[in-house]
Amino acid sequence: MSKDIRRLWLPFLSADVPAKCDTPAKVAEYELKLGCEALGLKMPALRVDAALGEGYEIEGDAIVGGERGLLYGVYAFLMARAAGEEPPTGAQRPFYGLRMLDGWDNADGTIERGYSGRSLWFEGGKLEWDGARIRQLGRLLASVGLNVLCVNNVNVGDTEARLLEDALPDLAKLADAFRPFGVRLMTSIEFARPLAHGVGTADPLDAGVQRWWRERADAVWAAIPDFAGFLVKADSEHRPGPFAYGRSHAEGANMLARAVAPHGGVLVWRAFVYNCKQDWRDTATDRPMAAYQTYAPLDGQFDDNVILQVKNGPFDFQVREPVSPTFYAMPRTRLAVEWQLAQEYTGQQVDIYAMNPMWREMADDLPPEKVYAVAAVTNLGRDDNYTGHPFAAANLYGFGRYAWAPKVSPETVIRRWARLTYHLPAEREDALVRLLMDSRGVYEQYAAQLGIDWMVNPHDHYGPNPGGYEFDVWGTYLRPTRDAVGIDRTSKGTGLTLQFPPEMRERYETPEACPDNLKLFFHRLRYDYVMADGHTLIQRLYDDHFEGCARAEAMADTIAGLGLPEPDRSEAMERIERQIQNAREWRDVVNTFFHRLSGVDDAHGRKIYD
Ligand code: GCW
């Protein structure tokens, strides 16, 4: 057994789940007993009602549910009691059937954009894991009702491709480890894989290619009967795909979907397709328009078991983006929204950035039923606390809650996480909840205010570098001059606003109607543009950076005053110091950048370096 397994938001489950609990029913029973003893509760009866599936109902002194539903019901009951609240009443069902975590783990144990240490399930070129930690992870995922885990990076190397080949027995063992927690596995596949096996082409319309994938799928489901399906990144950032054969993405996705369909599998196809070799001189191509341009014309052409996984915003997991217009354009396609719990662009689990408020904003702009499934790139790794920053666990917890109820109040979720994790006295709990609720706004204010994204250091994506991507190939330009900054994405500019339904188009089309937090996402504005609050744009750029940084500095005192238990206290204090350094760097670099360009001084005479 590994030492010091961290319990995160389940501290009352003070013993590991033993390996002999090898079905959801056994885990449910074990957890209920363990939890009730710890919390001094009378143990409710467990009753299986298969018809409830993933749903459950807590009725008086019984918990009723389908096999997995029972497990979810047990955790819901225990977590409510541990938080001193009443368990939910009435039938509970997850809003989304597919609630998926995407690991960007590589076989060598590294994680692409991972900020919590090495992989929990890969090392040295193969699947390898600590059983007790995987069971703890399974418990954490089940406790918030997540049900699918994709184990490898969407950028698939040769070693990872072998997960469905000679490494399949290991994958089957990992599936066994997660199954008792109701978590089914998925893998990312490489579209051109048949080439490595002498098929000679990866053309989706080629009979040999179709046969190769059918045989692979047959072998996979023979080894893992409840395998969830495949995830594919194709024709995206140098990955192979159907375009090489003159085929559409519907043709590519359907070919794979037909291989997995007989087994009840799904084919998750990522819509993250854009020109990653753009010439910065080309002002007609506008990267955030790419997904819509590629996929909207294909609506209605995808098979039923294809799920098109669209990043939440049209760009790429930036701090502030509108909802991707692709979501409004494909009513006849099953769409999944993809989020990134790994904080690539949002502070890398050093800076605090709680995501539930962002998910709720999306649910307000896009009726949750327009989306078929939810997925998120995990923020998990082998660090003792699993998520690098102890507060980043709130995002993993919160993602599960959002997947069950997309309109759940962010504050309710964050408070519940805080209470379960720390049990602080009321005033300090309030302070932690406020800190987390404000955290995204703080980060946004010093790193991406007014919808200016992409001022990050290239490649690494942490810290400021306002000119860093200007002459690069990635299509992420802001084109700052001495007078103005931003891209005109209106009908008079690149036309991104035209991809939105009328009501949203109107909201974004003019700088006056456009909310402040997206003004520079949609508009090119002069520095002397007067904002609704009467300040010029340039003054607002300075103000936000000074204020955002000051708010980050103030967070250190709040955290110090929370009285957190160790080691969380030390971890959080060490990271807030780094966050403050980062915020100062953002403030000074970005302010100096605009000051040098514009020559306009800060109206309040604060320090801007030259
Ligand atoms: O934002 C980019 C990341 C890549 C990632 C890509 C994607 C897995 O910088 O690291 O690759 O998104 O989502 O495919």
Coordinates of C-alpha atoms and ligand atoms in Angstrom, one line a residue:
M1 CA 0.0 0.0 0.0
S2 CA 1.4 3.4 -0.8
K3 CA 2.0 5.7 2.1
D4 CA 0.0 8.8 2.9
I5 CA -2.7 8.5 0.3
R6 CA -4.4 11.9 0.3
R7 CA -8.2 11.8 0.7
L8 CA -8.9 15.3 -0.8
W9 CA -12.6 16.0 -0.4
L10 CA -13.3 12.6 1.2
P11 CA -11.2 12.9 4.4
F12 CA -13.9 10.9 6.3
L13 CA -13.2 7.8 4.2
S14 CA -10.0 7.2 6.2
A15 CA -9.1 3.8 4.9
D16 CA -8.3 2.7 1.3
V17 CA -10.8 0.8 -0.7
P18 CA -9.5 -2.8 -0.6
A19 CA -8.8 -4.6 -3.9
K20 CA -11.3 -7.2 -3.0
C21 CA -14.1 -4.7 -3.7
D22 CA -14.2 -5.5 -7.3
T23 CA -17.7 -4.4 -8.3
P24 CA -19.5 -1.2 -7.9
A25 CA -21.9 -2.9 -5.5
K26 CA -19.1 -4.0 -3.3
V27 CA -17.5 -0.6 -3.3
A28 CA -20.9 1.0 -2.5
E29 CA -21.3 -1.3 0.5
Y30 CA -17.8 -0.9 1.8
E31 CA -17.9 2.9 1.5
L32 CA -21.3 3.2 3.1
K33 CA -20.1 1.2 6.1
L34 CA -16.8 3.0 6.4
G35 CA -18.5 6.4 6.0
C36 CA -21.3 5.8 8.4
E37 CA -19.0 4.6 11.1
A38 CA -16.8 7.7 10.7
L39 CA -19.7 10.1 10.7
G40 CA -21.7 8.2 13.4
L41 CA -24.6 7.5 11.2
K42 CA -27.2 4.8 11.1
M43 CA -26.5 2.8 7.9
P44 CA -29.2 3.0 5.3
A45 CA -30.1 -0.1 3.4
L46 CA -28.9 -0.5 -0.2
R47 CA -31.4 -1.6 -2.8
V48 CA -30.7 -2.3 -6.4
D49 CA -33.2 -1.2 -9.0
A50 CA -31.5 -1.8 -12.3
A51 CA -34.0 0.4 -14.1
L52 CA -32.5 3.4 -12.5
G53 CA -29.2 2.9 -14.3
E54 CA -26.8 5.7 -13.2
G55 CA -29.6 7.3 -11.2
Y56 CA -30.4 6.9 -7.6
E57 CA -32.9 7.9 -5.0
I58 CA -32.4 8.3 -1.3
E59 CA -35.6 7.4 0.4
G60 CA -35.8 7.5 4.2
D61 CA -33.5 4.8 5.4
A62 CA -32.7 3.3 2.0
I63 CA -30.6 4.2 -1.0
V64 CA -32.0 2.8 -4.2
G65 CA -30.2 2.8 -7.6
G66 CA -28.9 0.9 -10.5
E67 CA -25.5 -0.7 -10.1
R68 CA -23.6 2.5 -10.7
G69 CA -26.4 4.7 -9.4
L70 CA -26.1 3.0 -6.1
L71 CA -22.5 3.9 -5.9
Y72 CA -23.3 7.5 -6.7
G73 CA -26.1 7.5 -4.2
V74 CA -23.8 6.3 -1.5
Y75 CA -21.3 9.1 -2.1
A76 CA -24.0 11.7 -2.4
F77 CA -25.5 10.5 0.9
L78 CA -22.2 10.5 2.7
M79 CA -20.9 13.8 1.3
A80 CA -24.1 15.6 2.2
R81 CA -24.0 14.2 5.8
A82 CA -20.3 15.0 6.1
A83 CA -21.1 18.6 5.1
G84 CA -23.9 18.7 7.7
E85 CA -26.6 18.9 5.0
E86 CA -29.6 16.9 4.0
P87 CA -29.0 14.4 1.2
P88 CA -30.8 15.2 -2.1
T89 CA -34.4 14.2 -2.3
G90 CA -36.2 12.6 -5.2
A91 CA -34.8 10.8 -8.2
Q92 CA -31.3 12.0 -9.1
R93 CA -30.0 11.5 -12.6
P94 CA -26.8 12.8 -14.3
F95 CA -27.6 15.5 -16.9
Y96 CA -25.0 14.1 -19.3
G97 CA -24.6 10.4 -19.9
L98 CA -21.0 10.6 -21.0
R99 CA -18.9 12.5 -18.3
M100 CA -15.5 12.1 -19.5
L101 CA -11.9 12.9 -18.4
D102 CA -9.2 13.1 -21.1
G103 CA -5.7 12.3 -19.8
W104 CA -3.0 13.8 -21.9
D105 CA -0.6 11.2 -20.4
N106 CA 2.2 9.8 -22.5
A107 CA 3.7 6.3 -22.2
D108 CA 7.0 7.6 -20.9
G109 CA 5.2 8.9 -17.8
T110 CA 5.2 12.6 -18.8
I111 CA 1.9 14.5 -19.3
E112 CA 1.4 17.1 -22.0
R113 CA 0.4 20.3 -20.2
G114 CA 0.5 18.4 -16.9
Y115 CA 1.2 20.4 -13.8
S116 CA 0.8 17.8 -11.1
G117 CA 3.7 15.6 -11.6
R118 CA 4.1 12.4 -13.7
S119 CA 1.4 10.1 -15.0
L120 CA -0.5 8.0 -12.5
W121 CA -0.8 5.1 -14.9
F122 CA 2.2 5.3 -17.3
E123 CA 5.9 4.8 -16.7
G124 CA 8.8 3.7 -18.8
G125 CA 6.9 3.2 -22.0
K126 CA 4.1 1.1 -20.5
L127 CA 1.1 1.1 -18.3
E128 CA 2.2 0.8 -14.7
W129 CA 0.4 2.0 -11.6
D130 CA 0.1 1.8 -7.9
G131 CA -3.1 -0.1 -7.2
A132 CA -4.0 1.7 -4.0
R133 CA -3.7 5.1 -5.7
I134 CA -5.7 4.1 -8.7
R135 CA -8.4 2.9 -6.3
Q136 CA -8.3 6.2 -4.5
L137 CA -8.6 8.0 -7.8
G138 CA -11.5 5.7 -8.8
R139 CA -13.2 6.6 -5.5
L140 CA -12.7 10.3 -6.2
L141 CA -14.1 10.1 -9.7
A142 CA -17.0 8.0 -8.6
S143 CA -17.8 10.4 -5.7
V144 CA -18.5 13.1 -8.3
G145 CA -20.0 10.7 -10.8
L146 CA -17.5 10.8 -13.7
N147 CA -17.7 7.7 -15.8
V148 CA -15.1 7.6 -18.6
L149 CA -11.4 8.1 -18.6
C150 CA -9.3 8.4 -21.7
V151 CA -5.9 7.2 -20.7
N152 CA -3.5 8.6 -23.3
N153 CA -2.7 11.9 -24.9
V154 CA -4.6 12.9 -28.1
N155 CA -1.2 13.3 -29.6
V156 CA -0.5 9.6 -30.0
G157 CA 3.0 8.2 -30.4
D158 CA 4.0 4.8 -31.5
T159 CA 4.1 3.4 -28.0
E160 CA 0.7 4.7 -27.1
A161 CA -0.8 3.3 -30.3
R162 CA 0.3 -0.1 -29.1
L163 CA -2.3 0.1 -26.3
L164 CA -4.7 -1.4 -28.7
E165 CA -2.1 -3.9 -29.9
D166 CA 0.5 -5.8 -27.9
A167 CA -0.2 -3.7 -24.8
L168 CA -3.9 -4.6 -24.8
P169 CA -3.6 -7.0 -21.9
D170 CA -2.2 -4.2 -19.7
L171 CA -5.0 -1.9 -20.8
A172 CA -7.5 -4.6 -19.8
K173 CA -6.0 -4.8 -16.3
L174 CA -6.2 -1.1 -15.9
A175 CA -9.9 -1.3 -17.0
D176 CA -10.3 -3.9 -14.3
A177 CA -8.9 -1.5 -11.7
F178 CA -11.3 1.3 -12.6
R179 CA -14.4 -0.8 -13.3
P180 CA -15.5 -1.1 -9.6
F181 CA -15.8 2.6 -9.6
G182 CA -18.0 2.8 -12.6
V183 CA -15.3 4.3 -14.7
R184 CA -14.9 2.9 -18.3
L185 CA -11.7 3.4 -20.3
M186 CA -11.2 5.0 -23.7
T187 CA -8.0 5.5 -25.6
S188 CA -6.8 8.1 -28.1
I189 CA -5.9 6.5 -31.4
E190 CA -3.8 7.6 -34.4
F191 CA -5.8 7.9 -37.5
A192 CA -3.0 6.7 -39.8
R193 CA -2.1 3.7 -37.7
P194 CA -2.9 1.1 -40.4
L195 CA 0.2 2.4 -42.2
A196 CA 2.4 1.1 -39.5
H197 CA 0.9 -2.4 -40.2
G198 CA 1.6 -2.5 -43.9
V199 CA -2.0 -1.6 -45.0
G200 CA -0.4 0.9 -47.4
T201 CA -3.0 3.7 -46.9
A202 CA -5.1 5.2 -44.2
D203 CA -7.8 6.3 -46.6
P204 CA -11.1 5.9 -44.7
L205 CA -12.9 4.7 -47.8
D206 CA -10.4 1.9 -48.4
A207 CA -11.8 -1.5 -47.7
G208 CA -8.4 -2.7 -46.2
V209 CA -8.3 0.2 -43.8
Q210 CA -11.9 -0.4 -42.8
R211 CA -11.2 -4.1 -42.2
W212 CA -8.0 -3.2 -40.1
W213 CA -10.0 -1.0 -37.8
R214 CA -12.9 -3.5 -37.5
E215 CA -10.4 -6.2 -36.5
R216 CA -8.7 -3.9 -34.0
A217 CA -12.1 -3.0 -32.4
D218 CA -13.1 -6.6 -32.3
A219 CA -9.9 -7.5 -30.4
V220 CA -10.3 -4.5 -28.0
W221 CA -13.8 -5.3 -27.0
A222 CA -13.0 -9.0 -26.7
A223 CA -10.4 -8.0 -24.1
I224 CA -12.5 -5.2 -22.5
P225 CA -16.2 -5.7 -23.1
D226 CA -17.2 -2.4 -21.5
F227 CA -14.6 -0.4 -23.3
A228 CA -16.0 3.1 -24.0
G229 CA -14.6 3.9 -27.4
F230 CA -11.9 5.9 -29.2
L231 CA -10.9 9.5 -29.2
V232 CA -9.3 11.1 -32.3
K233 CA -7.3 14.2 -33.0
A234 CA -7.0 14.3 -36.8
D235 CA -5.7 16.9 -39.2
S236 CA -4.9 19.0 -36.2
E237 CA -1.4 20.3 -35.2
H238 CA 0.4 18.0 -37.6
R239 CA -1.6 14.8 -36.7
P240 CA -2.6 12.7 -39.7
G241 CA -6.2 12.7 -40.9
P242 CA -8.6 12.2 -43.7
F243 CA -7.6 15.4 -45.5
A244 CA -4.5 13.6 -46.8
Y245 CA -6.8 11.4 -48.8
G246 CA -9.2 14.1 -49.9
R247 CA -11.9 12.8 -47.5
S248 CA -14.1 14.8 -45.2
H249 CA -14.0 14.5 -41.4
A250 CA -17.5 12.9 -41.6
E251 CA -16.0 10.2 -43.8
G252 CA -13.0 9.7 -41.5
A253 CA -15.1 9.7 -38.3
N254 CA -17.8 7.4 -39.7
M255 CA -15.3 4.8 -40.8
L256 CA -14.0 4.5 -37.3
A257 CA -17.5 4.8 -35.8
R258 CA -18.6 1.8 -37.9
A259 CA -15.8 -0.3 -36.5
V260 CA -16.8 0.4 -32.9
A261 CA -20.6 0.4 -33.4
P262 CA -21.2 -3.3 -33.2
H263 CA -19.7 -3.2 -29.7
G264 CA -21.7 -0.3 -28.5
G265 CA -18.6 2.0 -28.6
V266 CA -18.5 5.7 -29.3
L267 CA -16.1 7.5 -31.6
V268 CA -15.2 10.9 -30.1
W269 CA -13.8 13.1 -32.8
R270 CA -12.1 16.4 -31.9
A271 CA -13.1 19.6 -33.7
F272 CA -9.8 21.3 -32.9
V273 CA -8.9 21.8 -36.6
Y274 CA -7.2 25.0 -37.8
N275 CA -4.3 26.1 -39.9
C276 CA -1.3 25.9 -37.6
K277 CA 1.0 27.1 -40.3
Q278 CA -0.5 30.5 -40.9
D279 CA 1.5 33.3 -42.4
W280 CA 1.2 36.3 -40.0
R281 CA 0.9 38.6 -43.1
D282 CA -2.4 36.8 -44.0
T283 CA -5.1 38.9 -42.3
A284 CA -8.1 37.1 -44.0
T285 CA -7.6 33.8 -42.1
D286 CA -8.9 34.0 -38.6
R287 CA -8.2 31.0 -36.5
P288 CA -11.2 31.1 -34.2
M289 CA -13.4 30.7 -37.2
A290 CA -11.9 27.4 -38.3
A291 CA -13.9 24.8 -36.4
Y292 CA -17.2 26.2 -37.6
Q293 CA -15.9 26.5 -41.2
T294 CA -14.8 22.8 -41.1
Y295 CA -17.7 21.2 -39.3
A296 CA -20.9 23.3 -39.7
P297 CA -21.2 22.1 -43.4
L298 CA -21.0 18.5 -42.2
D299 CA -24.0 18.7 -39.8
G300 CA -26.2 15.7 -40.4
Q301 CA -23.5 13.6 -42.0
F302 CA -22.1 12.0 -38.8
D303 CA -23.2 8.5 -37.7
D304 CA -25.1 8.3 -34.4
N305 CA -22.2 7.0 -32.4
V306 CA -19.9 9.8 -33.4
I307 CA -19.5 12.5 -30.8
L308 CA -17.9 15.7 -32.1
Q309 CA -15.8 17.1 -29.2
V310 CA -15.7 20.9 -29.5
K311 CA -13.5 23.1 -27.3
N312 CA -15.6 25.4 -25.2
G313 CA -14.5 28.5 -27.0
P314 CA -13.6 29.1 -30.7
F315 CA -9.9 29.5 -29.9
D316 CA -8.2 27.2 -27.5
F317 CA -8.9 27.1 -23.7
Q318 CA -8.1 30.8 -23.3
V319 CA -8.9 32.7 -20.2
R320 CA -11.9 34.4 -21.7
E321 CA -13.7 33.3 -24.9
P322 CA -17.3 33.4 -26.1
V323 CA -19.0 30.1 -26.5
S324 CA -17.8 28.4 -29.7
P325 CA -20.3 29.2 -32.4
T326 CA -20.0 25.6 -33.7
F327 CA -22.4 24.6 -30.8
Y328 CA -25.2 26.6 -32.4
A329 CA -24.6 25.4 -35.9
M330 CA -24.9 21.6 -35.7
P331 CA -28.3 20.6 -34.4
R332 CA -28.1 17.2 -36.1
T333 CA -24.8 16.2 -34.6
R334 CA -24.0 14.9 -31.1
L335 CA -21.6 17.4 -29.6
A336 CA -19.4 17.2 -26.6
V337 CA -18.0 20.3 -25.0
E338 CA -14.3 20.0 -24.1
W339 CA -12.9 21.9 -21.1
Q340 CA -9.3 21.9 -19.8
L341 CA -9.0 21.3 -16.1
A342 CA -5.2 21.3 -16.6
Q343 CA -4.5 25.0 -16.4
E344 CA -2.4 25.4 -19.5
Y345 CA -3.4 29.0 -20.2
T346 CA -5.0 29.7 -16.8
G347 CA -2.1 29.6 -14.3
Q348 CA -0.8 26.1 -14.6
Q349 CA -2.0 25.1 -11.1
V350 CA 0.3 27.7 -9.6
D351 CA -2.1 30.6 -10.0
I352 CA -5.6 29.9 -8.5
Y353 CA -8.3 29.7 -11.1
A354 CA -11.6 28.1 -10.0
M355 CA -13.6 27.0 -13.1
N356 CA -17.2 26.5 -12.0
P357 CA -18.2 30.1 -12.6
M358 CA -17.0 29.7 -16.2
W359 CA -18.9 26.5 -16.7
R360 CA -22.0 28.2 -15.4
E361 CA -21.6 31.2 -17.8
M362 CA -21.5 28.8 -20.7
A363 CA -24.6 27.0 -19.5
D364 CA -26.3 30.4 -19.4
D365 CA -25.4 31.2 -23.0
L366 CA -25.9 27.8 -24.4
P367 CA -28.9 25.6 -23.3
P368 CA -27.1 22.6 -21.7
E369 CA -29.4 20.2 -23.7
K370 CA -27.8 21.4 -26.9
V371 CA -24.7 19.5 -25.8
Y372 CA -24.7 15.7 -25.7
A373 CA -21.7 15.1 -23.5
V374 CA -19.0 16.8 -21.5
A375 CA -15.3 16.1 -21.5
A376 CA -12.3 17.8 -19.7
V377 CA -8.6 17.4 -20.0
T378 CA -7.6 16.2 -16.5
N379 CA -5.5 18.2 -14.1
L380 CA -4.4 14.9 -12.4
G381 CA -0.9 13.7 -11.8
R382 CA 1.3 11.7 -9.4
D383 CA 1.8 14.6 -6.9
D384 CA 0.6 13.6 -3.4
N385 CA -2.4 15.9 -3.7
Y386 CA -3.1 14.7 -7.3
T387 CA -3.7 18.3 -8.7
G388 CA -0.5 20.2 -7.9
H389 CA -2.3 23.0 -6.1
P390 CA -4.5 21.7 -3.4
F391 CA -7.2 24.2 -4.5
A392 CA -7.1 22.8 -8.0
A393 CA -8.9 19.8 -6.7
A394 CA -12.0 22.0 -6.6
N395 CA -12.0 22.0 -10.4
L396 CA -12.0 18.2 -10.5
Y397 CA -14.7 18.0 -7.9
G398 CA -16.6 20.8 -9.6
F399 CA -16.4 19.3 -13.0
G400 CA -18.3 16.2 -11.8
R401 CA -21.0 18.4 -10.2
Y402 CA -21.4 20.4 -13.4
A403 CA -21.6 17.2 -15.5
W404 CA -24.5 16.1 -13.3
A405 CA -26.2 19.5 -13.2
P406 CA -24.8 22.1 -15.6
K407 CA -26.8 24.9 -14.0
V408 CA -25.7 24.1 -10.4
S409 CA -24.7 27.3 -8.6
P410 CA -20.9 27.6 -8.7
E411 CA -20.9 28.9 -5.2
T412 CA -22.8 25.9 -3.8
V413 CA -20.3 23.6 -5.5
I414 CA -17.2 25.5 -4.3
R415 CA -18.6 25.8 -0.8
R416 CA -19.3 22.1 -0.6
W417 CA -15.8 21.2 -1.8
A418 CA -14.3 23.6 0.7
R419 CA -16.4 22.2 3.6
L420 CA -15.7 18.6 2.8
T421 CA -12.0 19.2 2.3
Y422 CA -11.3 21.5 5.3
H423 CA -14.2 21.9 7.7
L424 CA -13.2 25.4 8.5
P425 CA -15.1 27.7 10.9
A426 CA -17.8 29.6 9.0
E427 CA -15.9 32.9 8.6
R428 CA -12.8 31.2 7.2
E429 CA -14.9 29.0 5.0
D430 CA -16.5 32.1 3.6
A431 CA -13.1 33.6 3.0
L432 CA -12.0 30.6 1.1
V433 CA -15.2 30.4 -1.0
R434 CA -14.8 34.1 -1.9
L435 CA -11.2 33.7 -2.8
L436 CA -12.0 30.8 -5.2
M437 CA -15.1 32.6 -6.6
D438 CA -13.0 35.7 -7.3
S439 CA -9.9 33.8 -8.5
R440 CA -10.8 33.7 -12.2
G441 CA -11.5 37.4 -12.3
V442 CA -8.2 38.1 -10.6
Y443 CA -6.2 36.0 -13.1
E444 CA -8.1 37.5 -16.0
Q445 CA -7.4 41.0 -14.8
Y446 CA -3.7 40.7 -14.9
A447 CA -3.3 38.1 -17.7
A448 CA -6.1 38.5 -20.2
Q449 CA -8.3 41.4 -19.5
L450 CA -11.0 42.6 -21.9
G451 CA -10.7 39.3 -23.8
I452 CA -7.1 39.9 -24.9
D453 CA -5.9 36.3 -25.0
W454 CA -2.5 34.9 -26.2
M455 CA -0.1 37.4 -24.6
V456 CA 1.6 34.4 -23.0
N457 CA 5.0 33.0 -23.4
P458 CA 5.0 30.9 -26.6
H459 CA 5.1 27.1 -26.1
D460 CA 5.2 27.0 -22.3
H461 CA 2.1 29.3 -22.0
Y462 CA 2.9 30.6 -18.5
G463 CA 3.8 34.3 -17.9
P464 CA 3.6 37.3 -20.2
N465 CA 5.0 37.8 -23.6
P466 CA 2.8 40.3 -25.4
G467 CA 4.6 40.2 -28.8
G468 CA 5.5 36.5 -28.4
Y469 CA 3.1 35.1 -31.0
E470 CA 2.9 38.1 -33.3
F471 CA 5.1 36.8 -36.1
D472 CA 4.5 33.1 -35.5
V473 CA 2.5 30.5 -37.4
W474 CA -0.2 29.8 -34.9
G475 CA -2.9 32.3 -35.9
T476 CA -3.0 34.1 -32.6
Y477 CA -2.3 37.7 -33.5
L478 CA -3.2 40.9 -31.7
R479 CA -1.5 43.2 -34.1
P480 CA -0.7 46.0 -31.6
T481 CA 0.5 49.4 -33.1
R482 CA 1.1 52.7 -31.5
D483 CA -2.6 53.6 -31.9
A484 CA -4.7 50.4 -31.5
V485 CA -4.8 46.7 -30.6
G486 CA -6.9 43.7 -31.4
I487 CA -8.6 42.0 -34.4
D488 CA -11.8 43.2 -35.9
R489 CA -13.9 40.0 -35.9
T490 CA -17.2 41.7 -36.8
S491 CA -19.0 41.5 -40.1
K492 CA -16.7 44.4 -41.3
G493 CA -13.7 42.5 -40.3
T494 CA -13.0 38.7 -40.4
G495 CA -16.6 37.9 -39.9
L496 CA -16.5 35.7 -36.8
T497 CA -19.6 37.4 -35.4
L498 CA -21.5 36.1 -38.5
Q499 CA -21.1 32.6 -37.2
F500 CA -23.2 33.3 -34.2
P501 CA -27.0 33.2 -33.9
P502 CA -28.6 36.7 -34.4
E503 CA -29.0 37.6 -30.8
M504 CA -25.4 36.9 -30.0
R505 CA -24.2 38.4 -33.2
E506 CA -25.8 41.7 -32.1
R507 CA -24.2 41.4 -28.7
Y508 CA -20.7 41.1 -30.2
E509 CA -21.0 43.1 -33.4
T510 CA -20.4 46.6 -32.0
P511 CA -17.9 47.7 -29.4
E512 CA -20.7 49.5 -27.5
A513 CA -22.9 46.4 -27.2
C514 CA -20.1 44.0 -26.6
P515 CA -19.5 43.2 -22.9
D516 CA -16.2 44.6 -21.6
N517 CA -14.7 41.2 -21.0
L518 CA -14.9 40.4 -24.7
K519 CA -14.3 43.8 -26.2
L520 CA -10.8 43.0 -27.4
F521 CA -11.7 39.5 -28.4
F522 CA -14.1 40.9 -31.1
H523 CA -12.8 44.4 -31.8
R524 CA -9.8 46.3 -32.8
L525 CA -9.9 49.4 -30.6
R526 CA -7.9 52.6 -30.5
Y527 CA -6.2 53.3 -27.1
D528 CA -8.2 56.5 -26.9
Y529 CA -11.5 54.5 -27.3
V530 CA -13.7 55.6 -24.4
M531 CA -15.2 52.6 -22.4
A532 CA -18.6 52.6 -20.8
D533 CA -17.1 53.7 -17.5
G534 CA -15.6 56.8 -19.1
H535 CA -12.0 55.6 -19.1
T536 CA -9.9 55.3 -22.2
L537 CA -8.9 51.8 -23.3
I538 CA -5.2 52.5 -22.5
Q539 CA -6.1 53.7 -19.0
R540 CA -8.2 50.6 -18.5
L541 CA -5.3 48.4 -19.6
Y542 CA -3.1 50.0 -17.0
D543 CA -5.8 50.0 -14.3
D544 CA -6.6 46.4 -14.7
H545 CA -3.0 45.3 -14.5
F546 CA -2.4 47.3 -11.3
E547 CA -5.6 46.2 -9.7
G548 CA -5.3 42.5 -10.8
C549 CA -1.8 42.3 -9.3
A550 CA -2.9 44.0 -6.1
R551 CA -5.7 41.5 -5.8
A552 CA -3.3 38.7 -6.2
E553 CA -1.1 40.1 -3.5
A554 CA -4.0 40.4 -1.2
M555 CA -4.8 36.7 -1.7
A556 CA -1.6 35.7 0.2
D557 CA -3.0 37.2 3.5
T558 CA -6.3 35.5 3.0
I559 CA -4.7 32.2 2.5
A560 CA -2.4 32.7 5.5
G561 CA -5.5 33.5 7.6
L562 CA -7.5 30.4 6.6
G563 CA -5.8 28.1 9.1
L564 CA -5.5 25.3 6.6
P565 CA -4.1 21.9 7.7
E566 CA -0.7 20.9 6.6
P567 CA 0.6 20.1 4.0
D568 CA -2.1 22.1 2.2
R569 CA -1.1 25.3 4.0
S570 CA 2.5 25.2 2.9
E571 CA 1.6 24.1 -0.6
A572 CA -0.9 26.9 -1.0
M573 CA 1.5 29.5 0.5
E574 CA 4.4 28.5 -1.6
R575 CA 2.2 28.7 -4.7
I576 CA 0.6 32.0 -3.9
E577 CA 4.1 33.5 -3.6
R578 CA 4.8 32.3 -7.1
Q579 CA 1.4 33.6 -8.3
I580 CA 2.3 37.0 -7.0
Q581 CA 5.6 37.0 -8.8
N582 CA 3.7 36.0 -11.9
A583 CA 1.1 38.7 -11.5
R584 CA 3.8 41.4 -11.0
E585 CA 5.5 40.2 -14.2
W586 CA 2.2 40.4 -16.1
R587 CA 1.6 43.9 -14.7
D588 CA 5.0 45.3 -15.5
V589 CA 5.6 43.6 -18.8
V590 CA 2.2 44.4 -20.3
N591 CA 2.0 47.9 -19.0
T592 CA 5.5 48.7 -20.3
F593 CA 4.6 47.1 -23.6
F594 CA 1.6 49.4 -24.1
H595 CA 3.3 52.4 -22.7
R596 CA 6.2 52.1 -25.1
L597 CA 3.8 51.7 -28.0
S598 CA 1.3 54.4 -27.2
G599 CA 3.5 56.9 -25.3
V600 CA 0.4 57.5 -23.1
D601 CA 1.2 57.9 -19.4
D602 CA -0.8 56.4 -16.6
A603 CA -3.3 59.0 -15.3
H604 CA -2.4 58.1 -11.7
G605 CA 1.3 58.3 -12.2
R606 CA 2.0 54.8 -11.0
K607 CA 5.2 53.1 -11.8
I608 CA 5.5 51.9 -15.4
Y609 CA 9.0 50.8 -16.4
D610 CA 10.5 52.1 -19.7
Ligands
GCW1 O1 -3.6 24.3 -26.8 C1 -3.0 23.2 -27.4 C2 -2.0 22.7 -26.5 C3 -1.4 21.4 -27.0 C4 -2.6 20.4 -27.2 C5 -3.6 21.0 -28.1 C6 -4.9 20.1 -28.2 C7 -2.6 18.0 -26.9 O2 -0.9 23.6 -26.4 O3 -0.5 20.9 -26.1 O4 -2.2 19.1 -27.6 O5 -4.0 22.2 -27.6 O6 -5.9 20.4 -27.6 O7 -4.8 19.2 -29.0

